[in-house]
Amino acid sequence: WVICISLIFWAGFYLGRYGGVFGPEVHLESEGEAVKTVSVSKPEEGQPVAAVDGAEVYNRVCATCHQQNGQGVPGAFPPLAGSGILTGSDELPIKIVLHGLQGPVTVAGTTYNGVMPAWGGQMSDEEVAAALTHARSSWGNSAPAVSVENVKKIRDETSGRTANWTIEELEGK
């Protein structure tokens, strides 16, 4: 009993000392600090639209599988660093992001056989272009930027597609 009670007291002390604040006061304004509010509104006609941060979109959407360093997960998710599919014509990666990819694909000499979900329904043309541009210019890749206009064009051309692509379809084999 003594050991159990001592352990409980130690845990309480430890959480109290290093656990942060467990209470609503963490959300209240501190003395001398101003609460920053941000209003988001759609830009009016003719106003420039704020640029989308490709690194942020990539980290939010793509990094879960392909990792922040673009190396993928061995045996599960292919790397984007040094990927010919990503750094070749921008048409292939745009189609893959919009409608997904399934089946075997070989990247850097390793064959991966899985399913990449379609992100076209969750990502805007600007987000797709920004994320792909980030990936095509990171981790040693040096491919040109992807334009929003090209993403929009390919989205319109493939709008009737309901199934994931296979690499054979994309490469015309």
Coordinates of C-alpha atoms in Angstrom, one line a residue:
W1 CA 0.0 0.0 0.0
V2 CA 2.8 2.4 0.8
I3 CA 4.4 1.9 -2.6
C4 CA 1.0 2.4 -4.4
I5 CA 0.2 5.6 -2.4
S6 CA 3.7 6.9 -3.0
L7 CA 3.4 6.3 -6.7
I8 CA 0.1 8.1 -6.9
F9 CA 1.5 11.1 -5.0
W10 CA 4.6 11.1 -7.3
A11 CA 2.4 10.9 -10.4
G12 CA 0.3 13.8 -9.2
F13 CA 3.4 15.9 -8.4
Y14 CA 4.9 15.0 -11.8
L15 CA 1.8 15.9 -13.8
G16 CA 1.3 19.1 -11.8
R17 CA 4.9 20.2 -12.4
Y18 CA 5.4 19.1 -16.0
G19 CA 1.9 18.5 -17.4
G20 CA 1.0 22.0 -18.3
V21 CA -2.2 23.7 -17.2
F22 CA -5.4 21.6 -17.1
G23 CA -8.1 24.3 -17.1
P24 CA -10.0 26.9 -19.0
E25 CA -7.6 29.7 -18.1
V26 CA -5.2 28.6 -20.8
H27 CA -7.6 30.0 -23.3
L28 CA -8.1 33.3 -21.5
E29 CA -6.2 36.5 -22.4
S30 CA -3.2 37.0 -20.2
E31 CA -2.4 40.4 -18.7
G32 CA -0.6 42.6 -21.3
E33 CA -1.3 40.2 -24.2
A34 CA -3.8 41.0 -26.9
V35 CA -6.0 38.3 -28.3
K36 CA -5.4 38.1 -32.0
T37 CA -8.5 37.6 -34.2
V38 CA -8.3 36.7 -37.8
S39 CA -11.3 37.2 -40.1
V40 CA -11.4 35.2 -43.3
S41 CA -13.5 36.4 -46.1
K42 CA -13.7 35.6 -49.8
P43 CA -11.8 38.2 -51.8
E44 CA -13.9 40.5 -53.9
E45 CA -13.8 40.4 -57.7
G46 CA -10.5 41.8 -59.0
Q47 CA -8.6 41.4 -55.6
P48 CA -5.6 39.1 -55.6
V49 CA -6.1 35.8 -53.9
A50 CA -3.5 34.9 -51.2
A51 CA -1.0 32.3 -52.4
V52 CA -1.4 28.8 -51.0
D53 CA 1.6 27.5 -49.1
G54 CA 2.6 24.3 -50.8
A55 CA 4.7 23.0 -47.9
E56 CA 1.7 23.5 -45.5
V57 CA -0.6 21.6 -47.9
Y58 CA 1.9 18.9 -48.4
N59 CA 2.5 18.4 -44.6
R60 CA -1.3 18.4 -44.0
V61 CA -2.3 16.1 -46.7
C62 CA 0.6 14.1 -48.2
A63 CA 3.2 13.8 -45.4
T64 CA 1.2 11.2 -43.5
C65 CA 2.1 8.6 -46.1
H66 CA 5.0 10.0 -48.1
Q67 CA 6.7 11.5 -45.0
Q68 CA 7.9 15.1 -44.5
N69 CA 11.2 14.2 -46.1
G70 CA 9.6 12.7 -49.2
Q71 CA 11.1 9.2 -48.5
G72 CA 7.8 7.4 -48.1
V73 CA 7.5 4.3 -45.9
P74 CA 9.4 1.3 -47.2
G75 CA 7.2 -1.5 -48.4
A76 CA 4.0 0.7 -48.0
F77 CA 4.2 4.1 -49.5
P78 CA 6.6 5.1 -52.4
P79 CA 9.1 7.9 -52.0
L80 CA 8.5 11.2 -53.8
A81 CA 12.2 12.1 -53.6
G82 CA 13.7 11.1 -57.0
S83 CA 10.4 9.8 -58.3
G84 CA 10.2 10.0 -62.1
I85 CA 6.5 9.9 -61.9
L86 CA 6.5 13.1 -59.9
T87 CA 9.2 14.9 -61.7
G88 CA 8.3 14.0 -65.3
S89 CA 5.3 15.6 -67.0
D90 CA 3.1 17.4 -64.5
E91 CA 0.0 15.7 -66.1
L92 CA 0.6 12.3 -64.3
P93 CA 1.0 13.6 -60.7
I94 CA -2.0 15.9 -61.2
K95 CA -4.2 13.0 -62.4
I96 CA -2.9 10.9 -59.5
V97 CA -3.7 13.5 -56.9
L98 CA -7.1 14.3 -58.3
H99 CA -8.3 10.7 -58.8
G100 CA -6.0 8.4 -56.9
L101 CA -3.8 5.5 -57.9
Q102 CA -4.1 1.8 -57.3
G103 CA -2.1 -1.3 -58.2
P104 CA 1.6 -2.0 -58.6
V105 CA 3.9 0.9 -59.2
T106 CA 7.7 0.8 -59.3
V107 CA 9.6 3.7 -57.8
A108 CA 13.4 3.7 -57.3
G109 CA 13.6 0.0 -58.2
T110 CA 11.0 -1.0 -55.5
T111 CA 7.5 -2.1 -56.4
Y112 CA 4.7 -0.9 -54.2
N113 CA 1.2 -2.3 -54.5
G114 CA -1.4 -0.2 -52.7
V115 CA -4.0 2.4 -53.1
M116 CA -3.6 6.2 -53.0
P117 CA -6.9 7.9 -52.3
A118 CA -8.3 10.5 -54.6
W119 CA -7.8 14.0 -53.2
G120 CA -9.7 16.0 -55.9
G121 CA -12.8 16.3 -53.8
Q122 CA -11.0 17.7 -50.8
M123 CA -8.4 19.9 -52.4
S124 CA -8.8 23.0 -54.5
D125 CA -6.9 23.5 -57.8
E126 CA -4.6 26.0 -55.9
E127 CA -3.9 23.4 -53.2
V128 CA -3.1 20.7 -55.7
A129 CA -0.8 22.9 -57.7
A130 CA 0.9 24.2 -54.6
A131 CA 1.5 20.8 -53.0
L132 CA 2.8 19.3 -56.3
T133 CA 5.1 22.3 -56.9
H134 CA 6.5 21.9 -53.4
A135 CA 7.1 18.1 -53.9
R136 CA 8.6 18.7 -57.4
S137 CA 11.1 21.1 -56.0
S138 CA 12.0 19.5 -52.7
W139 CA 14.3 16.6 -51.5
G140 CA 16.6 17.0 -54.5
N141 CA 13.8 17.1 -57.1
S142 CA 14.1 19.9 -59.6
A143 CA 11.0 19.9 -61.8
P144 CA 9.1 22.9 -62.9
A145 CA 6.2 24.4 -61.0
V146 CA 2.6 23.1 -61.6
S147 CA 0.2 25.8 -62.7
V148 CA -3.3 26.2 -61.3
E149 CA -4.5 26.5 -64.9
N150 CA -3.1 23.1 -65.8
V151 CA -4.7 21.5 -62.7
K152 CA -8.1 23.1 -63.6
K153 CA -7.8 21.9 -67.2
I154 CA -7.0 18.3 -66.2
R155 CA -9.7 18.3 -63.5
D156 CA -12.2 19.4 -66.2
E157 CA -10.9 16.8 -68.7
T158 CA -11.2 14.0 -66.2
S159 CA -14.3 15.1 -64.3
G160 CA -16.2 12.0 -65.3
R161 CA -13.7 9.6 -63.8
T162 CA -14.9 7.7 -60.8
A163 CA -12.2 5.1 -60.3
N164 CA -8.5 5.3 -59.3
W165 CA -6.0 5.3 -62.1
T166 CA -3.5 2.5 -62.6
I167 CA 0.0 3.3 -63.7
E168 CA -0.6 1.3 -66.9
E169 CA -3.5 3.6 -67.8
L170 CA -1.5 6.7 -67.1
E171 CA 1.6 5.6 -69.0
G172 CA -0.5 4.3 -71.9
K173 CA 0.8 0.7 -71.7

